[in-house]
Coordinates of C-alpha atoms in Angstrom, one line a residue:
Chain Y
M1 CA 39.2 75.4 261.3
T2 CA 36.7 77.5 263.1
Q3 CA 33.0 77.0 262.4
E4 CA 30.9 79.9 261.2
T5 CA 28.5 81.0 263.9
A6 CA 24.8 81.7 263.2
I7 CA 23.8 82.8 266.7
E8 CA 26.1 84.2 269.4
I9 CA 24.7 84.5 272.9
R10 CA 26.9 86.5 275.3
D11 CA 26.4 86.9 279.1
L12 CA 22.6 86.6 278.7
V13 CA 20.5 87.4 281.8
V14 CA 16.7 87.1 281.7
E15 CA 14.4 87.9 284.6
Y16 CA 10.7 87.8 285.0
G17 CA 10.0 90.4 287.7
N18 CA 12.4 89.6 290.5
R19 CA 12.9 86.0 289.4
R20 CA 16.1 85.3 287.4
I21 CA 15.4 82.6 284.8
L22 CA 18.6 82.7 282.8
N23 CA 21.9 83.6 284.4
S24 CA 24.9 84.6 282.3
I25 CA 24.4 82.3 279.3
D26 CA 27.2 82.1 276.7
L27 CA 26.4 80.0 273.7
D28 CA 27.4 79.7 270.0
I29 CA 25.0 78.1 267.5
P30 CA 27.0 77.1 264.4
L31 CA 25.8 77.8 260.9
G32 CA 24.1 75.1 258.9
Q33 CA 23.8 72.6 261.7
I34 CA 21.0 71.3 263.9
S35 CA 21.6 72.5 267.5
V36 CA 19.4 71.2 270.3
I37 CA 18.8 73.0 273.5
M38 CA 17.7 70.6 276.2
G39 CA 17.2 70.5 279.9
G40 CA 14.6 69.5 282.5
S41 CA 11.4 71.3 283.1
G42 CA 11.9 74.9 284.4
A43 CA 15.5 74.9 283.2
G44 CA 14.9 78.0 281.1
K45 CA 14.7 76.4 277.6
S46 CA 11.5 78.3 276.5
T47 CA 12.8 81.6 278.0
L48 CA 16.0 81.2 276.0
L49 CA 14.0 80.5 272.9
R50 CA 11.7 83.5 273.5
S51 CA 14.8 85.7 274.0
M52 CA 16.3 84.4 270.7
L53 CA 13.0 85.1 268.9
G54 CA 12.9 88.7 270.2
L55 CA 9.7 88.0 272.2
K56 CA 11.3 88.5 275.6
K57 CA 13.7 91.3 276.1
P58 CA 16.7 90.2 278.2
T59 CA 17.7 92.0 281.3
S60 CA 21.3 92.2 280.0
G61 CA 23.6 90.5 277.6
A62 CA 23.7 90.2 273.8
I63 CA 22.1 87.9 271.2
R64 CA 23.7 88.3 267.8
M65 CA 21.9 86.4 265.0
L66 CA 23.4 86.4 261.5
G67 CA 25.2 89.5 262.5
T68 CA 22.2 91.4 263.9
D69 CA 22.2 92.1 267.7
I70 CA 18.5 91.6 268.3
C71 CA 18.7 93.0 271.8
T72 CA 19.7 96.5 270.6
A73 CA 18.0 96.3 267.1
S74 CA 15.3 98.9 266.4
P75 CA 11.7 97.5 265.8
G76 CA 12.2 98.0 262.1
Q77 CA 15.5 96.1 262.0
L78 CA 14.0 93.3 264.1
Q79 CA 11.1 93.2 261.6
E80 CA 13.5 92.9 258.7
F81 CA 15.6 90.3 260.5
R82 CA 12.6 88.2 261.3
K83 CA 12.0 87.7 257.5
Q84 CA 15.1 85.5 257.6
M85 CA 13.8 83.2 260.3
G86 CA 11.0 80.6 260.7
V87 CA 9.4 79.4 263.9
A88 CA 7.3 76.3 264.5
F89 CA 5.7 76.8 267.9
Q90 CA 5.0 73.9 270.3
G91 CA 1.2 74.1 269.9
G92 CA 1.5 75.0 266.2
A93 CA 0.0 78.5 266.7
L94 CA -1.9 78.1 263.4
F95 CA -4.6 80.7 262.8
T96 CA -7.9 78.9 263.5
S97 CA -9.9 81.0 261.1
M98 CA -7.8 80.0 258.1
T99 CA -7.3 76.7 256.3
V100 CA -3.9 75.0 256.5
G101 CA -3.1 76.4 253.0
E102 CA -4.0 79.9 253.9
N103 CA -1.9 79.7 257.1
I104 CA 1.1 78.7 255.1
Q105 CA 0.5 81.4 252.4
L106 CA 0.2 84.2 254.9
P107 CA 3.9 85.2 255.1
L108 CA 4.2 85.1 251.3
R109 CA 1.1 87.3 250.9
Q110 CA 2.4 89.8 253.5
H111 CA 6.0 90.1 252.4
T112 CA 6.1 89.3 248.6
R113 CA 4.4 90.4 245.5
L114 CA 4.2 87.0 244.0
D115 CA 1.3 86.2 241.7
E116 CA -1.4 83.9 242.9
N117 CA -0.3 80.9 240.8
T118 CA 3.3 81.0 242.2
I119 CA 1.9 81.3 245.8
Q120 CA -0.2 78.3 245.2
I121 CA 2.7 76.3 243.8
M122 CA 5.1 77.3 246.6
T123 CA 2.4 76.3 249.2
R124 CA 2.0 72.9 247.7
I125 CA 5.8 72.4 247.5
K126 CA 6.2 73.1 251.2
L127 CA 3.1 71.0 252.1
D128 CA 4.6 68.1 250.1
M129 CA 7.9 68.5 251.9
V130 CA 6.1 67.9 255.2
N131 CA 3.8 65.2 253.8
M132 CA 0.7 67.4 254.2
L133 CA -0.3 67.9 250.6
P134 CA -3.7 66.2 250.8
H135 CA -4.7 68.3 253.8
E136 CA -4.3 71.8 252.3
H137 CA -8.0 72.7 252.7
L138 CA -8.5 71.4 256.2
M139 CA -9.0 73.8 259.1
P140 CA -6.5 73.6 262.0
S141 CA -9.3 72.2 264.3
E142 CA -9.5 69.1 262.0
L143 CA -5.8 68.2 262.3
S144 CA -4.2 65.7 264.6
G145 CA -1.2 66.7 266.9
G146 CA 1.4 65.5 264.4
M147 CA -0.4 67.1 261.4
T148 CA -0.6 70.4 263.3
K149 CA 3.2 70.4 264.0
R150 CA 3.9 69.5 260.3
A151 CA 1.6 72.3 259.1
A152 CA 3.3 74.7 261.5
L153 CA 6.7 73.6 260.1
A154 CA 5.5 74.2 256.5
R155 CA 4.5 77.7 257.5
A156 CA 7.8 78.3 259.2
I157 CA 9.8 77.3 256.0
I158 CA 7.6 79.0 253.4
M159 CA 9.9 82.0 253.1
D160 CA 13.0 79.7 252.9
P161 CA 14.5 81.1 256.1
K162 CA 18.1 80.9 257.0
L163 CA 17.2 80.1 260.6
L164 CA 14.6 77.7 261.8
F165 CA 13.4 77.4 265.4
F166 CA 11.4 74.4 266.5
D167 CA 9.9 74.3 269.9
E168 CA 9.3 70.9 271.4
P169 CA 8.6 69.0 268.1
S170 CA 8.0 65.7 269.9
A171 CA 5.8 67.0 272.8
G172 CA 2.5 65.1 273.0
L173 CA 3.2 62.9 270.0
D174 CA 3.3 59.1 269.7
P175 CA 6.8 57.5 269.0
I176 CA 6.2 56.9 265.3
T177 CA 4.9 60.5 264.5
S178 CA 7.8 61.8 266.7
A179 CA 10.3 59.7 264.7
E180 CA 8.8 61.0 261.4
L181 CA 9.2 64.6 262.6
D182 CA 12.9 63.9 263.5
E183 CA 13.4 62.5 259.9
L184 CA 11.7 65.6 258.5
I185 CA 14.0 68.0 260.5
I186 CA 17.1 66.1 259.2
K187 CA 15.8 66.2 255.7
L188 CA 15.1 70.0 256.0
K189 CA 18.7 70.6 257.0
Q190 CA 20.1 68.6 254.2
S191 CA 17.8 69.9 251.5
M192 CA 17.6 73.6 252.5
N193 CA 20.9 74.1 254.2
M194 CA 19.2 75.8 257.2
T195 CA 20.5 76.4 260.7
I196 CA 18.0 74.7 262.9
V197 CA 17.5 75.2 266.6
V198 CA 15.4 72.7 268.3
V199 CA 14.2 73.0 271.9
T200 CA 13.3 69.7 273.4
H201 CA 13.7 67.3 276.3
E202 CA 13.1 64.1 274.4
L203 CA 16.5 62.3 274.7
E204 CA 15.8 59.9 271.8
S205 CA 15.1 62.8 269.4
V206 CA 18.0 64.8 270.7
F207 CA 20.7 62.2 269.8
K208 CA 19.1 61.4 266.5
I209 CA 18.9 64.9 265.1
A210 CA 21.6 67.0 266.9
D211 CA 24.9 68.1 265.5
R212 CA 25.4 70.0 268.7
I213 CA 23.7 70.0 272.1
A214 CA 23.4 72.6 274.8
I215 CA 22.2 71.5 278.2
L216 CA 20.5 74.1 280.5
G217 CA 19.9 73.6 284.1
D218 CA 18.9 75.9 287.0
G219 CA 19.1 78.9 284.7
G220 CA 22.6 78.3 283.5
L221 CA 24.4 76.5 280.7
I222 CA 25.7 73.2 282.0
L223 CA 27.4 72.0 278.9
A224 CA 27.5 72.5 275.2
G225 CA 29.1 70.2 272.7
T226 CA 28.7 67.5 270.1
P227 CA 26.5 64.5 271.1
E228 CA 29.7 62.4 271.7
E229 CA 31.1 65.1 274.1
I230 CA 27.7 65.2 275.9
R231 CA 27.7 61.4 276.2
A232 CA 31.3 61.4 277.5
S233 CA 30.6 64.0 280.1
D234 CA 30.9 63.0 283.8
D235 CA 29.1 66.1 285.1
P236 CA 26.5 64.6 287.5
R237 CA 23.7 66.9 286.2
V238 CA 24.4 65.8 282.6
V239 CA 24.7 62.1 283.6
G240 CA 21.5 62.4 285.7
L241 CA 19.6 64.0 282.7
L242 CA 20.8 61.3 280.2
N243 CA 20.1 58.4 282.6
R244 CA 16.8 59.9 283.6
T245 CA 17.8 59.8 287.3
P246 CA 15.2 61.4 289.5
R247 CA 16.5 64.6 291.3
Q248 CA 17.5 64.1 294.9
V249 CA 15.8 66.8 297.0
N250 CA 17.3 67.4 300.4
V251 CA 14.4 67.9 302.7
D252 CA 14.6 69.6 306.1
V253 CA 12.2 67.3 308.0
D254 CA 11.1 69.9 310.5
Q255 CA 10.5 72.6 307.9
H256 CA 8.6 70.1 305.7
L257 CA 6.4 69.1 308.6
R258 CA 5.7 72.7 309.4
R259 CA 4.8 73.3 305.8
L260 CA 2.4 70.4 305.7
S261 CA 0.7 71.5 308.9
G262 CA 0.4 75.1 307.6
L263 CA 2.6 76.5 310.4
Q264 CA 5.2 77.6 307.9
E265 CA 2.7 79.6 305.9
A266 CA 1.4 81.3 309.0
S267 CA 4.9 82.3 310.1
D268 CA 5.8 83.5 306.6
K269 CA 2.7 85.8 306.7
K270 CA 3.8 87.3 309.9
Chain Q
M1 CA -4.0 98.4 305.6
K2 CA -4.6 95.5 303.2
T3 CA -7.8 97.2 301.8
V4 CA -5.8 100.4 301.1
E5 CA -3.1 98.3 299.4
S6 CA -5.6 96.4 297.3
L7 CA -7.4 99.6 296.3
G8 CA -4.1 101.3 295.4
S9 CA -3.0 98.4 293.2
S10 CA -6.4 98.2 291.5
L11 CA -6.2 101.9 290.8
L12 CA -2.7 101.6 289.4
A13 CA -3.8 98.6 287.2
S14 CA -6.7 100.6 285.9
L15 CA -4.5 103.6 285.1
E16 CA -2.0 101.3 283.4
Q17 CA -4.7 99.7 281.3
T18 CA -6.2 103.1 280.3
G19 CA -2.7 104.3 279.2
R20 CA -2.1 101.1 277.3
T21 CA -5.5 101.4 275.5
F22 CA -4.8 105.0 274.4
L23 CA -1.3 104.0 273.4
L24 CA -2.8 101.3 271.2
L25 CA -5.0 103.9 269.6
L26 CA -1.9 106.0 268.7
I27 CA 0.0 102.9 267.4
I28 CA -3.0 101.9 265.2
A29 CA -3.4 105.4 263.9
Y30 CA 0.3 105.3 262.9
R31 CA 0.1 101.8 261.4
I32 CA -3.0 102.6 259.3
V33 CA -1.2 105.2 257.3
Q34 CA 1.8 102.9 256.7
P35 CA 1.8 100.6 253.6
P36 CA 0.8 97.9 252.7
Y37 CA -2.9 98.8 252.5
N38 CA -5.3 95.9 252.4
L39 CA -9.0 96.5 252.3
Y40 CA -10.1 92.9 252.5
P41 CA -9.6 92.4 256.3
I42 CA -11.5 95.6 256.9
V43 CA -14.4 94.5 254.7
R44 CA -14.4 91.1 256.5
Q45 CA -14.6 92.9 259.9
I46 CA -17.4 95.2 258.6
Y47 CA -19.3 92.1 257.6
F48 CA -18.7 90.6 261.1
I49 CA -19.4 93.7 263.2
G50 CA -21.9 95.4 260.9
A51 CA -23.8 93.0 258.6
R52 CA -24.0 90.2 261.1
S53 CA -25.4 92.6 263.7
L54 CA -28.2 93.8 261.5
G55 CA -30.7 91.2 262.8
V56 CA -30.3 92.1 266.4
I57 CA -30.2 95.9 265.6
V58 CA -33.5 95.6 263.6
I59 CA -35.3 93.6 266.3
S60 CA -34.1 95.9 269.1
G61 CA -34.8 99.0 267.1
V62 CA -38.4 98.0 266.4
T63 CA -38.9 97.0 270.0
I64 CA -37.4 100.2 271.4
G65 CA -39.5 102.3 268.9
M66 CA -42.7 100.5 269.9
V67 CA -42.0 101.0 273.6
L68 CA -41.3 104.7 273.0
G69 CA -44.4 105.0 270.9
L70 CA -46.5 103.4 273.7
Q71 CA -45.0 105.3 276.6
F72 CA -45.1 108.7 274.8
Y73 CA -48.6 108.1 273.5
N74 CA -49.8 107.3 277.1
T75 CA -48.1 110.5 278.5
L76 CA -49.0 112.8 275.6
E77 CA -52.6 111.7 275.6
R78 CA -53.1 113.1 279.1
F79 CA -52.1 116.5 277.9
G80 CA -53.9 116.2 274.5
S81 CA -50.6 116.5 272.6
V82 CA -50.5 113.2 270.7
D83 CA -49.8 115.2 267.6
I84 CA -46.2 115.6 268.7
L85 CA -45.7 111.8 269.1
G86 CA -43.7 111.6 265.9
S87 CA -41.3 114.3 266.9
A88 CA -40.9 113.0 270.4
V89 CA -40.0 109.5 269.1
A90 CA -37.7 110.8 266.4
L91 CA -35.8 113.2 268.6
S92 CA -35.3 110.6 271.4
V93 CA -34.1 108.0 268.9
L94 CA -31.9 110.2 266.8
R95 CA -30.2 112.1 269.7
E96 CA -29.9 109.5 272.4
L97 CA -31.4 106.0 272.1
G98 CA -30.2 105.2 268.6
P99 CA -26.5 105.7 269.2
V100 CA -26.5 104.4 272.8
M101 CA -28.6 101.3 272.2
T102 CA -26.7 100.4 268.9
A103 CA -23.4 100.7 270.7
L104 CA -24.6 98.5 273.6
M105 CA -25.9 95.9 271.1
V106 CA -22.5 95.9 269.3
V107 CA -20.7 95.5 272.6
G108 CA -22.8 92.5 273.5
R109 CA -22.7 90.9 270.0
A110 CA -19.4 91.8 268.4
G111 CA -17.3 93.4 271.2
S112 CA -17.3 90.4 273.4
A113 CA -16.4 88.2 270.4
I114 CA -13.5 90.5 269.4
C115 CA -12.1 90.5 272.9
A116 CA -12.3 86.7 273.3
E117 CA -10.8 86.1 269.8
L118 CA -7.8 88.3 270.5
G119 CA -7.4 86.9 274.0
I120 CA -7.4 83.3 272.7
M121 CA -5.0 84.3 269.9
R122 CA -2.6 85.8 272.5
I123 CA -2.6 82.9 274.9
S124 CA -2.3 80.3 272.1
E125 CA 0.9 82.0 270.8
Q126 CA -0.8 83.1 267.5
V127 CA 0.1 86.7 268.2
D128 CA 3.7 85.6 268.9
A129 CA 3.7 83.7 265.6
L130 CA 2.6 86.8 263.7
E131 CA 5.5 88.8 265.3
C132 CA 7.9 86.0 264.4
M133 CA 6.7 86.1 260.8
A134 CA 7.5 89.9 260.7
I135 CA 3.8 90.7 260.6
N136 CA 2.7 93.6 262.8
P137 CA -0.1 92.0 265.0
D138 CA -1.5 95.4 265.8
K139 CA -1.9 96.3 262.1
F140 CA -2.9 92.8 261.1
L141 CA -5.4 92.0 263.9
V142 CA -6.4 95.2 265.6
A143 CA -6.5 97.9 262.9
P144 CA -9.2 96.2 260.7
K145 CA -11.4 95.7 263.7
L146 CA -11.0 99.3 264.9
L147 CA -11.7 100.7 261.4
A148 CA -14.7 98.4 260.9
G149 CA -16.1 99.5 264.3
I150 CA -15.8 103.2 263.4
I151 CA -17.5 102.5 260.0
S152 CA -20.1 100.0 261.2
V153 CA -21.5 101.5 264.3
P154 CA -22.7 104.8 262.6
L155 CA -24.3 102.8 259.8
L156 CA -26.0 100.4 262.3
T157 CA -27.2 103.5 264.2
C158 CA -28.9 104.8 261.1
V159 CA -30.6 101.5 260.6
F160 CA -31.6 101.4 264.3
S161 CA -33.0 104.9 264.2
V162 CA -35.1 104.4 261.0
V163 CA -36.5 101.1 262.2
A164 CA -37.3 102.6 265.7
I165 CA -39.1 105.5 264.1
F166 CA -41.2 103.0 262.2
G167 CA -41.8 101.0 265.4
G168 CA -43.2 104.2 267.0
Y169 CA -45.2 104.8 263.8
F170 CA -46.7 101.3 264.0
V171 CA -47.9 101.8 267.7
G172 CA -49.0 105.4 267.3
V173 CA -50.6 105.4 263.8
V174 CA -51.6 101.8 263.3
L175 CA -52.5 100.7 266.8
F176 CA -53.7 103.9 268.5
G177 CA -55.0 105.8 265.4
V178 CA -52.8 108.9 265.6
S179 CA -53.0 110.6 262.2
E180 CA -50.2 109.7 259.8
G181 CA -49.8 113.3 258.7
S182 CA -49.2 114.6 262.2
Y183 CA -46.8 111.8 263.1
L184 CA -44.7 112.3 260.0
N185 CA -45.0 116.1 259.5
G186 CA -44.4 116.7 263.3
M187 CA -41.2 114.7 263.0
I188 CA -40.1 116.5 259.8
D189 CA -40.8 119.9 261.5
A190 CA -39.1 119.1 264.8
V191 CA -36.0 117.3 263.6
V192 CA -33.1 119.5 262.4
W193 CA -29.7 118.6 261.0
S194 CA -28.0 119.2 264.3
D195 CA -30.0 116.4 265.9
V196 CA -28.9 114.0 263.2
R197 CA -25.3 115.2 263.4
L198 CA -25.3 114.8 267.2
G199 CA -26.4 111.2 266.8
L200 CA -23.8 110.5 264.1
V201 CA -21.0 112.1 266.1
K202 CA -22.0 110.0 269.1
S203 CA -22.1 106.8 267.2
L204 CA -18.7 107.4 265.6
I205 CA -17.2 108.0 269.0
F206 CA -19.0 105.0 270.5
G207 CA -17.8 102.8 267.6
L208 CA -14.2 103.8 268.3
L209 CA -14.5 103.4 272.1
V210 CA -16.2 100.0 272.0
T211 CA -13.9 98.4 269.5
L212 CA -10.8 100.0 271.1
I213 CA -11.6 98.8 274.6
C214 CA -12.6 95.3 273.5
C215 CA -9.5 95.0 271.3
S216 CA -7.2 96.3 274.0
K217 CA -8.6 94.0 276.7
G218 CA -8.1 90.9 274.5
F219 CA -4.9 91.9 272.9
Y220 CA -3.1 92.8 276.1
I221 CA -4.5 89.8 278.2
H222 CA -0.9 88.6 278.8
L223 CA -0.1 91.8 280.6
T224 CA -2.9 91.4 283.1
K225 CA -3.4 88.9 286.0
S226 CA -5.9 87.0 283.9
G227 CA -3.2 86.3 281.3
S228 CA -1.9 83.3 283.2
L229 CA -5.4 81.8 283.8
G230 CA -5.9 80.4 280.3
A231 CA -9.6 80.0 279.3
E232 CA -10.8 81.4 282.6
G233 CA -8.6 84.5 282.0
V234 CA -10.3 85.0 278.6
S235 CA -13.7 84.9 280.2
Y236 CA -12.6 87.4 282.8
V237 CA -11.2 89.9 280.3
T238 CA -14.3 89.5 278.1
T239 CA -16.6 90.3 280.9
D240 CA -14.4 93.3 281.8
A241 CA -14.4 94.4 278.2
V242 CA -18.2 94.3 278.0
V243 CA -18.7 96.1 281.4
I244 CA -16.1 98.8 280.7
S245 CA -17.3 99.4 277.1
S246 CA -20.9 99.8 278.3
I247 CA -20.0 102.2 281.0
A248 CA -17.7 104.2 278.6
V249 CA -20.6 104.5 276.2
L250 CA -23.0 105.8 278.8
F251 CA -20.5 108.2 280.3
S252 CA -19.3 109.5 277.0
D253 CA -23.0 109.9 275.9
F254 CA -23.4 112.4 278.8
L255 CA -20.1 114.2 278.0
I256 CA -20.9 114.5 274.3
G257 CA -24.4 115.6 275.1
A258 CA -23.1 118.3 277.5
I259 CA -20.4 119.5 275.1
L260 CA -22.3 119.6 271.8

């Protein structure tokens, strides 16, 4: 039985200026599951996420999400498609001039004609789902790191999206808050039947929440599969990442000495 | 060679930025006519740019009017023409100083804040968040500021001009004893509708220029070198926005004066 695919990425190449960040990525994200994109720093996780969100135009390749190719979609089509997705950014990206409640209500006010009472009730339901109900009237500057992430999550799910993207949910959080957020993500999948894409490098979280894992490294896709398949892999890069083995960097001693003494820089300038 | 290269790249960056700014104006003009229409953000921005600038506009208006009254009185007294003090103050304020000084005050008080706000929103992913929520950031963030600038600056200019004329009145009539009748009647005789119109047209254009430049600088911070510098980058673009807006006001003042 083949799984239905929510996101299909084909031969994706993304460059910043002359620097190639992602090189020929092929990846399928199944519908209704939690997929985790992981990799070390600089592996291209955030760039892949930004490409999937339509914030970074790829150099080549295709990203088909729920049947829409967002690389070739017109601005109007992209706008319509985005109403089906929710995004919780790493830093929350809450609007600092609005209260938590107003932040969460914003998509409803912009895209629906619901009456005030319904908007208030929906806001409270979502706040309750992320355990933020008592904090509706606080300003973002009054929230802790974990509260900010939960408020951002509430805003991301206010329109009941089919696709939810979560960038680094555990970054900068203590282990307990991080575990609570993991539970929340699993609860969301079960209760709202969403396809959830999480970008993270926290191993503990990854194996707790993931139905599927994609590992990026050096701009390419190293491996994609179930957590069991990832654990069973003997690819040294996967093993290194899972065992937290420091990367071995082969150093040319002469060149390194020249760099330290500044001679390398001088000869580069010439 | 390096100097030429750096000059060339600065010139290209400036041209690119100018193009981006005018493109933003076209985009906003297109977005404004598209539904949904929401007046509340515009009113909120008018309050921020207009109402909250009233204090500084009144203080600077009175001061400028008093300085003008003093200087004109000292000059006109030498020629025995203190009777035209009212018209000299009124014409200077209505045609030149009112629109220019108001625009410069708005640049310093509201323009810099607009630029910094948009710049911080851009670098803290708030603009990206809007895009991901299918909300046009240019319509949601920039359009209300631009419209509020176009509405507020002419209104503030009117306040500035009235207050400045009374500042001149205070110095001329109350302090130096110029007759009230000659101050007010001289002003009424000398000022014609075209003087008032010129001031209003200038203030309208200044309002547009100031808010457009400040919005564009902050909104497109990520496309400039400053975009990668975080808080320091915001301070750079804010300084740039204030300097460029001020120069644009002074230069366009000359152009409009020459054309109209």
